[in-house]
């Protein structure tokens, strides 16, 4: 049970614990560090949090984070609009971009199907993806969700729904090591898996 | 080399990287998590940072973090004012308090001697400690710095300076495992080491 914050230090430690992967001891260390050695950093982080919450929205076309209604990639006329790559997160999208092997557009799910967390296809905007892929320009939807159990399930569900609409869905080749998350895979492996997509 | 932040998401990721133990990938995950799933948490953290920076100061007697000029422990007349326990951080002080084995007062160094980081005895308030321990009430200064190389060096330097002033300095018994940090030691070991201090 959370204890009522005795003072602003306790409140800060509890607020830091809401960050993913940060337990009680890490949160305390972070708070002490900021107050003792980096008060400028604390104020900068405070500002950055408010700014990001105020300004970041989702791209109307691909759903990734952006400050404009449409993100820079979706706005870029040089990108190949016939290929749409579906990824779980902006971090996965960034990994894909770093390979330099994909010139198409993206659809960012901002998650994955996860029955345990109560996240189903509709929470991930499946309908929005189907509409996006049915624009008459997209010829291939490349499913680049992670090769974890949840990512595979997500790809399977998306593939079924896309094929039911007569759309072509491919999957990154299984060159990506099973059980791993795209963000942590080396670029050559991702590029190879992209070339051999099935 | 840091890249100029493209927008508020980049700025947030860079601000999160100033937290100790947070690298580029962790910072990105934290930012995505806050923006996607916990915007309330982001705003709460922003507030908590400003509040803590505004309100937290150092106790005039023991130097720990407090909102009042004198902290609650230093103000408590039930504490044994003849024993003064020197620790590196508020986290170490909290670990000592949790043992329930120490009824005296504290002096919190807010660091340790670290030649590599350019932190010497005077940066840790050695003179302030000597003045504090010379109040005519303190009869024993218990050096409870960590049993790391830097903590041992800090204890050694403090002990020399205290003894030169005719003050009694003791050290936690070496029951605390060598190379470990107090914060992570089990309470029984700390209590035992306190009882066998030399
Ligand atoms: Zn977009
Ligand atoms: Zn105090």
CSV table of C-alpha atoms and ligand atoms in Angstrom, one decimal:
chain,number,residue,atom,x,y,z
A,1,UNK,CA,0.0,0.0,0.0
A,2,UNK,CA,1.4,3.4,-0.9
A,3,UNK,CA,2.2,5.6,2.1
A,4,UNK,CA,0.9,9.2,2.1
A,5,UNK,CA,3.9,11.3,1.1
A,6,UNK,CA,5.4,12.9,4.2
A,7,UNK,CA,6.9,15.8,2.2
A,8,UNK,CA,8.0,16.8,-1.3
A,9,UNK,CA,10.9,14.3,-1.3
A,10,UNK,CA,8.6,11.3,-0.7
A,11,UNK,CA,6.2,12.7,-3.4
A,12,UNK,CA,9.1,12.9,-5.9
A,13,UNK,CA,10.2,9.4,-5.1
A,14,UNK,CA,6.7,8.1,-5.6
A,15,UNK,CA,6.3,10.0,-8.9
A,16,UNK,CA,9.6,8.6,-10.2
A,17,UNK,CA,8.3,5.0,-9.4
A,18,UNK,CA,5.7,5.4,-12.1
A,19,UNK,CA,8.4,5.3,-14.7
A,20,UNK,CA,8.7,1.8,-16.2
A,21,UNK,CA,11.5,-0.3,-14.7
A,22,UNK,CA,12.0,2.0,-11.7
A,23,UNK,CA,11.6,0.4,-8.3
A,24,UNK,CA,11.7,2.0,-4.8
A,25,UNK,CA,15.5,2.1,-4.5
A,26,UNK,CA,16.2,3.4,-8.0
A,27,UNK,CA,13.6,6.1,-7.5
A,28,UNK,CA,15.2,7.2,-4.2
A,29,UNK,CA,18.6,7.3,-5.9
A,30,UNK,CA,17.3,9.3,-8.7
A,31,UNK,CA,15.6,11.8,-6.4
A,32,UNK,CA,18.7,12.2,-4.2
A,33,UNK,CA,20.9,12.6,-7.3
A,34,UNK,CA,18.6,15.3,-8.8
A,35,UNK,CA,18.3,17.3,-5.5
A,36,UNK,CA,22.0,16.9,-4.5
A,37,UNK,CA,23.8,17.2,-7.9
A,38,UNK,CA,21.4,18.2,-10.7
A,39,UNK,CA,18.7,20.6,-9.7
A,40,UNK,CA,18.9,22.1,-13.2
A,41,UNK,CA,18.3,18.7,-14.6
A,42,UNK,CA,15.3,18.3,-12.4
A,43,UNK,CA,13.8,21.5,-13.6
A,44,UNK,CA,14.6,20.7,-17.2
A,45,UNK,CA,12.9,17.3,-16.9
A,46,UNK,CA,9.9,19.0,-15.3
A,47,UNK,CA,9.6,21.4,-18.2
A,48,UNK,CA,10.2,18.6,-20.8
A,49,UNK,CA,7.4,16.5,-19.3
A,50,UNK,CA,4.9,19.3,-19.5
A,51,UNK,CA,6.0,20.3,-23.0
A,52,UNK,CA,5.8,16.8,-24.3
A,53,UNK,CA,2.3,16.2,-22.8
A,54,UNK,CA,1.2,19.5,-24.2
A,55,UNK,CA,2.6,19.1,-27.7
A,56,UNK,CA,2.9,15.5,-28.6
A,57,UNK,CA,-0.1,14.0,-30.4
A,58,UNK,CA,-0.6,11.0,-32.7
A,59,UNK,CA,-0.1,11.3,-36.5
A,60,UNK,CA,-3.5,11.2,-38.2
A,61,UNK,CA,-2.1,8.8,-40.8
A,62,UNK,CA,0.3,6.4,-39.0
A,63,UNK,CA,-0.5,7.0,-35.4
A,64,UNK,CA,3.1,7.6,-34.3
A,65,UNK,CA,4.0,10.5,-32.0
A,66,UNK,CA,4.3,13.9,-33.7
A,67,UNK,CA,3.7,17.6,-33.0
A,68,UNK,CA,2.0,18.2,-36.4
A,69,UNK,CA,-1.2,16.7,-37.5
A,70,UNK,CA,0.7,14.5,-40.0
A,71,UNK,CA,4.2,13.3,-39.2
A,72,UNK,CA,7.3,14.0,-41.3
A,73,UNK,CA,7.5,10.5,-42.8
A,74,UNK,CA,3.9,10.5,-43.8
A,75,UNK,CA,4.3,13.9,-45.3
A,76,UNK,CA,7.4,12.9,-47.3
A,77,UNK,CA,6.5,12.5,-51.0
A,78,UNK,CA,9.7,10.6,-51.7
A,79,UNK,CA,8.5,7.6,-49.6
A,80,UNK,CA,6.9,4.7,-51.4
A,81,UNK,CA,3.2,4.9,-50.6
A,82,UNK,CA,2.5,1.4,-51.9
A,83,UNK,CA,4.2,-0.3,-49.0
A,84,UNK,CA,2.9,0.0,-45.4
A,85,UNK,CA,5.0,-1.3,-42.5
A,86,UNK,CA,3.2,-2.1,-39.3
A,87,UNK,CA,5.3,-1.9,-36.1
A,88,UNK,CA,4.5,-2.0,-32.4
A,89,UNK,CA,6.2,1.2,-31.2
A,90,UNK,CA,8.0,4.3,-32.3
A,91,UNK,CA,11.2,2.6,-31.1
A,92,UNK,CA,10.7,-0.3,-33.5
A,93,UNK,CA,9.9,2.3,-36.3
A,94,UNK,CA,13.2,4.0,-35.5
A,95,UNK,CA,15.1,0.7,-35.7
A,96,UNK,CA,13.5,0.0,-39.1
A,97,UNK,CA,14.5,3.5,-40.3
A,98,UNK,CA,18.1,3.0,-39.2
A,99,UNK,CA,18.4,0.0,-41.5
A,100,UNK,CA,17.9,2.3,-44.5
A,101,UNK,CA,16.3,-0.7,-46.1
A,102,UNK,CA,12.7,0.5,-46.1
A,103,UNK,CA,11.4,3.4,-48.2
A,104,UNK,CA,7.7,2.9,-47.6
A,105,UNK,CA,5.3,4.3,-45.0
A,106,UNK,CA,4.4,3.1,-41.5
A,107,UNK,CA,1.5,2.3,-39.3
A,108,UNK,CA,2.5,2.3,-35.6
A,109,UNK,CA,0.2,0.2,-33.4
A,110,UNK,CA,1.5,1.8,-30.1
A,111,UNK,CA,1.2,-1.6,-28.5
A,112,UNK,CA,0.5,-5.3,-29.2
A,113,UNK,CA,-2.4,-7.6,-28.6
A,114,UNK,CA,-2.1,-8.7,-25.0
A,115,UNK,CA,-5.0,-10.6,-23.5
A,116,UNK,CA,-3.4,-10.5,-20.1
A,117,UNK,CA,-3.4,-6.7,-20.2
A,118,UNK,CA,-6.8,-6.6,-21.8
A,119,UNK,CA,-5.5,-5.1,-25.0
A,120,UNK,CA,-7.4,-6.5,-28.0
A,121,UNK,CA,-7.2,-5.7,-31.8
A,122,UNK,CA,-9.6,-2.8,-31.5
A,123,UNK,CA,-7.5,-1.1,-28.8
A,124,UNK,CA,-4.7,-1.1,-31.4
A,125,UNK,CA,-6.8,0.6,-34.0
A,126,UNK,CA,-7.3,-2.4,-36.3
A,127,UNK,CA,-10.1,-0.7,-38.0
A,128,UNK,CA,-8.0,2.4,-38.6
A,129,UNK,CA,-5.3,0.2,-40.1
A,130,UNK,CA,-7.8,-1.6,-42.4
A,131,UNK,CA,-9.1,1.8,-43.6
A,132,UNK,CA,-5.5,3.1,-44.0
A,133,UNK,CA,-4.5,0.0,-46.0
A,134,UNK,CA,-7.6,0.2,-48.2
A,135,UNK,CA,-6.8,3.7,-49.6
A,136,UNK,CA,-6.2,2.2,-53.0
A,137,UNK,CA,-2.5,3.1,-53.0
A,138,UNK,CA,-1.1,0.6,-50.5
A,139,UNK,CA,-0.3,-2.7,-52.3
A,140,UNK,CA,1.4,-4.5,-49.5
A,141,UNK,CA,1.2,-4.4,-45.7
A,142,UNK,CA,4.5,-5.6,-44.1
A,143,UNK,CA,3.8,-6.9,-40.6
A,144,UNK,CA,6.9,-6.1,-38.6
A,145,UNK,CA,5.6,-6.7,-35.1
A,146,UNK,CA,8.0,-8.3,-32.6
A,147,UNK,CA,8.7,-12.0,-32.8
A,148,UNK,CA,7.5,-12.5,-29.3
A,149,UNK,CA,4.3,-14.6,-28.5
A,150,UNK,CA,2.2,-11.4,-28.3
A,151,UNK,CA,3.8,-9.9,-31.4
A,152,UNK,CA,3.2,-13.0,-33.4
A,153,UNK,CA,-0.4,-13.2,-32.3
A,154,UNK,CA,-0.8,-9.5,-33.3
A,155,UNK,CA,0.7,-10.2,-36.7
A,156,UNK,CA,-1.6,-13.3,-37.1
A,157,UNK,CA,-4.8,-11.3,-36.3
A,158,UNK,CA,-3.8,-8.4,-38.5
A,159,UNK,CA,-2.9,-10.7,-41.4
A,160,UNK,CA,-6.3,-12.5,-41.2
A,161,UNK,CA,-8.2,-9.2,-41.1
A,162,UNK,CA,-6.2,-7.7,-44.0
A,163,UNK,CA,-6.6,-10.8,-46.2
A,164,UNK,CA,-10.3,-10.9,-45.5
A,165,UNK,CA,-10.4,-7.4,-47.1
A,166,UNK,CA,-8.4,-8.7,-50.1
A,167,UNK,CA,-5.2,-6.9,-49.0
A,168,UNK,CA,-1.8,-8.4,-49.3
A,169,UNK,CA,-0.1,-9.0,-45.9
A,170,UNK,CA,3.5,-10.1,-45.6
A,171,UNK,CA,5.6,-10.8,-42.5
A,172,UNK,CA,9.3,-10.1,-41.9
A,173,UNK,CA,11.3,-13.2,-42.6
A,174,UNK,CA,12.1,-15.3,-39.5
A,175,UNK,CA,15.7,-14.2,-39.7
A,176,UNK,CA,14.9,-12.1,-36.7
A,177,UNK,CA,15.8,-14.2,-33.7
A,178,UNK,CA,12.7,-15.7,-32.1
A,179,UNK,CA,11.8,-14.3,-28.7
A,180,UNK,CA,13.6,-11.0,-29.2
A,181,UNK,CA,12.3,-7.5,-29.5
A,182,UNK,CA,13.0,-5.6,-32.7
A,183,UNK,CA,14.5,-2.6,-31.0
A,184,UNK,CA,17.4,-4.7,-29.8
A,185,UNK,CA,18.2,-6.6,-33.0
A,186,UNK,CA,21.2,-5.7,-35.1
A,187,UNK,CA,20.5,-3.7,-38.2
A,188,UNK,CA,21.9,-6.3,-40.7
A,189,UNK,CA,19.5,-8.9,-39.4
A,190,UNK,CA,16.5,-6.6,-39.7
A,191,UNK,CA,17.6,-5.6,-43.2
A,192,UNK,CA,18.0,-9.3,-44.2
A,193,UNK,CA,14.6,-10.2,-42.7
A,194,UNK,CA,13.0,-7.3,-44.6
A,195,UNK,CA,14.5,-8.5,-47.9
A,196,UNK,CA,13.2,-12.1,-47.3
A,197,UNK,CA,9.8,-11.1,-46.1
A,198,UNK,CA,7.1,-13.7,-46.9
B,1,UNK,CA,27.5,14.1,-29.4
B,2,UNK,CA,24.0,15.1,-28.3
B,3,UNK,CA,21.7,15.9,-31.2
B,4,UNK,CA,19.6,19.1,-31.0
B,5,UNK,CA,16.1,18.0,-30.0
B,6,UNK,CA,13.9,17.8,-33.0
B,7,UNK,CA,10.8,18.3,-30.9
B,8,UNK,CA,9.4,17.9,-27.5
B,9,UNK,CA,9.6,14.1,-27.5
B,10,UNK,CA,13.4,14.3,-28.2
B,11,UNK,CA,13.7,16.9,-25.5
B,12,UNK,CA,11.9,14.6,-23.0
B,13,UNK,CA,14.1,11.6,-23.9
B,14,UNK,CA,17.2,13.7,-23.4
B,15,UNK,CA,16.0,15.1,-20.1
B,16,UNK,CA,15.2,11.6,-18.8
B,17,UNK,CA,18.8,10.5,-19.7
B,18,UNK,CA,20.1,12.8,-17.0
B,19,UNK,CA,18.6,10.4,-14.4
B,20,UNK,CA,21.3,8.1,-13.0
B,21,UNK,CA,21.3,4.7,-14.6
B,22,UNK,CA,19.1,5.7,-17.5
B,23,UNK,CA,20.5,5.1,-21.0
B,24,UNK,CA,19.2,6.1,-24.4
B,25,UNK,CA,16.9,3.1,-24.8
B,26,UNK,CA,15.5,3.2,-21.3
B,27,UNK,CA,14.8,7.0,-21.7
B,28,UNK,CA,12.9,6.4,-24.9
B,29,UNK,CA,10.8,3.6,-23.3
B,30,UNK,CA,10.0,5.8,-20.4
B,31,UNK,CA,9.0,8.7,-22.7
B,32,UNK,CA,6.8,6.5,-24.8
B,33,UNK,CA,5.2,4.9,-21.8
B,34,UNK,CA,4.4,8.3,-20.2
B,35,UNK,CA,3.0,9.7,-23.4
B,36,UNK,CA,1.1,6.7,-24.4
B,37,UNK,CA,-0.2,5.3,-21.1
B,38,UNK,CA,0.4,7.7,-18.2
B,39,UNK,CA,0.1,11.3,-19.1
B,40,UNK,CA,-1.2,11.9,-15.6
B,41,UNK,CA,1.9,10.3,-14.2
B,42,UNK,CA,4.0,12.6,-16.4
B,43,UNK,CA,2.3,15.7,-15.1
B,44,UNK,CA,2.5,14.4,-11.6
B,45,UNK,CA,6.2,13.8,-11.9
B,46,UNK,CA,6.7,17.3,-13.5
B,47,UNK,CA,4.9,18.9,-10.4
B,48,UNK,CA,6.8,16.7,-7.9
B,49,UNK,CA,10.2,17.8,-9.5
B,50,UNK,CA,9.4,21.5,-9.1
B,51,UNK,CA,8.0,21.0,-5.6
B,52,UNK,CA,11.0,19.1,-4.4
B,53,UNK,CA,13.5,21.6,-5.9
B,54,UNK,CA,11.5,24.4,-4.4
B,55,UNK,CA,11.0,22.9,-0.9
B,56,UNK,CA,13.8,20.6,-0.1
B,57,UNK,CA,16.8,22.0,1.7
B,58,UNK,CA,19.6,20.6,3.9
B,59,UNK,CA,19.1,20.2,7.6
B,60,UNK,CA,21.2,22.8,9.4
B,61,UNK,CA,22.5,20.2,11.9
B,62,UNK,CA,22.8,16.9,10.0
B,63,UNK,CA,22.8,18.1,6.4
B,64,UNK,CA,20.1,15.5,5.3
B,65,UNK,CA,17.2,16.6,3.0
B,66,UNK,CA,14.4,18.3,4.9
B,67,UNK,CA,11.7,20.9,4.3
B,68,UNK,CA,12.2,22.6,7.7
B,69,UNK,CA,15.5,24.3,8.8
B,70,UNK,CA,16.1,21.3,11.2
B,71,UNK,CA,15.0,17.8,10.3
B,72,UNK,CA,12.6,15.7,12.4
B,73,UNK,CA,15.3,13.4,13.7
B,74,UNK,CA,17.5,16.3,14.8
B,75,UNK,CA,14.5,17.9,16.5
B,76,UNK,CA,13.5,14.7,18.4
B,77,UNK,CA,14.5,15.1,22.1
B,78,UNK,CA,14.1,11.3,22.6
B,79,UNK,CA,17.2,10.7,20.4
B,80,UNK,CA,20.5,10.0,22.2
B,81,UNK,CA,22.5,13.2,21.4
B,82,UNK,CA,25.8,11.7,22.7
B,83,UNK,CA,26.1,9.4,19.6
B,84,UNK,CA,26.5,10.8,16.1
B,85,UNK,CA,26.4,8.4,13.1
B,86,UNK,CA,28.1,9.5,9.9
B,87,UNK,CA,26.6,8.1,6.7
B,88,UNK,CA,27.1,8.8,3.0
B,89,UNK,CA,23.5,9.3,1.9
B,90,UNK,CA,19.9,9.7,3.1
B,91,UNK,CA,19.3,6.2,1.7
B,92,UNK,CA,22.0,4.8,4.1
B,93,UNK,CA,20.4,6.8,6.9
B,94,UNK,CA,17.1,5.2,6.1
B,95,UNK,CA,18.6,1.7,6.1
B,96,UNK,CA,20.2,2.5,9.6
B,97,UNK,CA,16.8,3.7,10.9
B,98,UNK,CA,15.1,0.6,9.7
B,99,UNK,CA,17.3,-1.6,11.8
B,100,UNK,CA,15.8,0.1,14.9
B,101,UNK,CA,19.2,-0.5,16.5
B,102,UNK,CA,20.4,3.1,16.6
B,103,UNK,CA,18.8,5.8,18.8
B,104,UNK,CA,21.4,8.6,18.3
B,105,UNK,CA,21.7,11.4,15.8
B,106,UNK,CA,23.2,11.5,12.3
B,107,UNK,CA,25.5,13.5,10.0
B,108,UNK,CA,24.8,12.9,6.4
B,109,UNK,CA,27.8,13.5,4.1
B,110,UNK,CA,25.8,13.6,0.9
B,111,UNK,CA,28.6,11.8,-0.8
B,112,UNK,CA,32.0,10.2,-0.2
B,113,UNK,CA,35.6,11.2,-0.8
B,114,UNK,CA,36.2,10.4,-4.5
B,115,UNK,CA,39.5,11.7,-6.0
B,116,UNK,CA,38.4,10.6,-9.4
B,117,UNK,CA,35.3,12.8,-9.2
B,118,UNK,CA,37.3,15.6,-7.6
B,119,UNK,CA,35.3,15.2,-4.3
B,120,UNK,CA,37.6,15.8,-1.3
B,121,UNK,CA,37.0,16.0,2.5
B,122,UNK,CA,36.0,19.7,2.4
B,123,UNK,CA,33.4,19.1,-0.3
B,124,UNK,CA,31.8,16.7,2.2
B,125,UNK,CA,31.6,19.3,4.9
B,126,UNK,CA,34.4,17.8,7.1
B,127,UNK,CA,34.8,21.1,8.9
B,128,UNK,CA,31.0,21.2,9.6
B,129,UNK,CA,31.2,17.6,10.9
B,130,UNK,CA,34.1,18.5,13.2
B,131,UNK,CA,32.2,21.5,14.6
B,132,UNK,CA,29.0,19.4,15.0
B,133,UNK,CA,30.9,16.7,16.9
B,134,UNK,CA,32.7,19.3,19.1
B,135,UNK,CA,29.4,20.6,20.6
B,136,UNK,CA,30.4,19.1,24.0
B,137,UNK,CA,27.4,16.7,24.0
B,138,UNK,CA,28.6,14.2,21.3
B,139,UNK,CA,30.8,11.5,22.9
B,140,UNK,CA,31.2,9.1,20.0
B,141,UNK,CA,31.1,9.5,16.3
B,142,UNK,CA,30.2,6.2,14.6
B,143,UNK,CA,31.5,6.1,11.0
B,144,UNK,CA,29.0,4.2,8.9
B,145,UNK,CA,30.2,5.1,5.5
B,146,UNK,CA,30.0,2.3,2.9
B,147,UNK,CA,32.6,-0.5,3.0
B,148,UNK,CA,33.7,0.3,-0.6
B,149,UNK,CA,37.2,1.7,-1.3
B,150,UNK,CA,35.9,5.2,-1.3
B,151,UNK,CA,33.8,4.7,1.8
B,152,UNK,CA,36.7,3.3,3.7
B,153,UNK,CA,38.9,6.2,2.6
B,154,UNK,CA,36.3,8.6,3.7
B,155,UNK,CA,36.0,6.9,7.1
B,156,UNK,CA,39.8,6.9,7.5
B,157,UNK,CA,40.1,10.6,6.7
B,158,UNK,CA,37.2,11.5,9.0
B,159,UNK,CA,38.6,9.3,11.9
B,160,UNK,CA,42.0,11.0,11.6
B,161,UNK,CA,40.5,14.4,11.7
B,162,UNK,CA,38.1,13.6,14.6
B,163,UNK,CA,40.9,12.0,16.7
B,164,UNK,CA,43.2,15.0,16.1
B,165,UNK,CA,40.5,17.0,17.8
B,166,UNK,CA,40.4,14.5,20.7
B,167,UNK,CA,37.0,13.1,19.6
B,168,UNK,CA,36.2,9.4,19.8
B,169,UNK,CA,35.6,7.8,16.4
B,170,UNK,CA,34.3,4.3,15.9
B,171,UNK,CA,33.6,2.3,12.8
B,172,UNK,CA,30.8,-0.2,12.1
B,173,UNK,CA,32.2,-3.7,12.6
B,174,UNK,CA,33.4,-5.5,9.5
B,175,UNK,CA,30.4,-7.7,9.6
B,176,UNK,CA,29.1,-5.7,6.7
B,177,UNK,CA,30.3,-7.6,3.6
B,178,UNK,CA,33.3,-5.9,2.0
B,179,UNK,CA,32.6,-4.2,-1.3
B,180,UNK,CA,28.9,-3.8,-0.6
B,181,UNK,CA,26.8,-0.7,-0.2
B,182,UNK,CA,25.0,-0.2,3.0
B,183,UNK,CA,21.7,0.5,1.3
B,184,UNK,CA,21.6,-3.1,0.0
B,185,UNK,CA,22.7,-5.0,3.1
B,186,UNK,CA,20.2,-6.9,5.2
B,187,UNK,CA,19.1,-5.3,8.4
B,188,UNK,CA,20.4,-8.0,10.7
B,189,UNK,CA,23.9,-7.6,9.4
B,190,UNK,CA,23.8,-3.9,9.9
B,191,UNK,CA,22.4,-4.2,13.4
B,192,UNK,CA,25.1,-6.8,14.2
B,193,UNK,CA,27.9,-4.6,12.8
B,194,UNK,CA,26.5,-1.7,14.8
B,195,UNK,CA,26.7,-3.7,18.1
B,196,UNK,CA,30.2,-4.8,17.3
B,197,UNK,CA,31.5,-1.4,16.2
B,198,UNK,CA,35.1,-0.8,17.0
C,1,LIG,ZN1,2.6,9.6,-39.7
C,2,LIG,ZN1,18.9,16.9,10.8
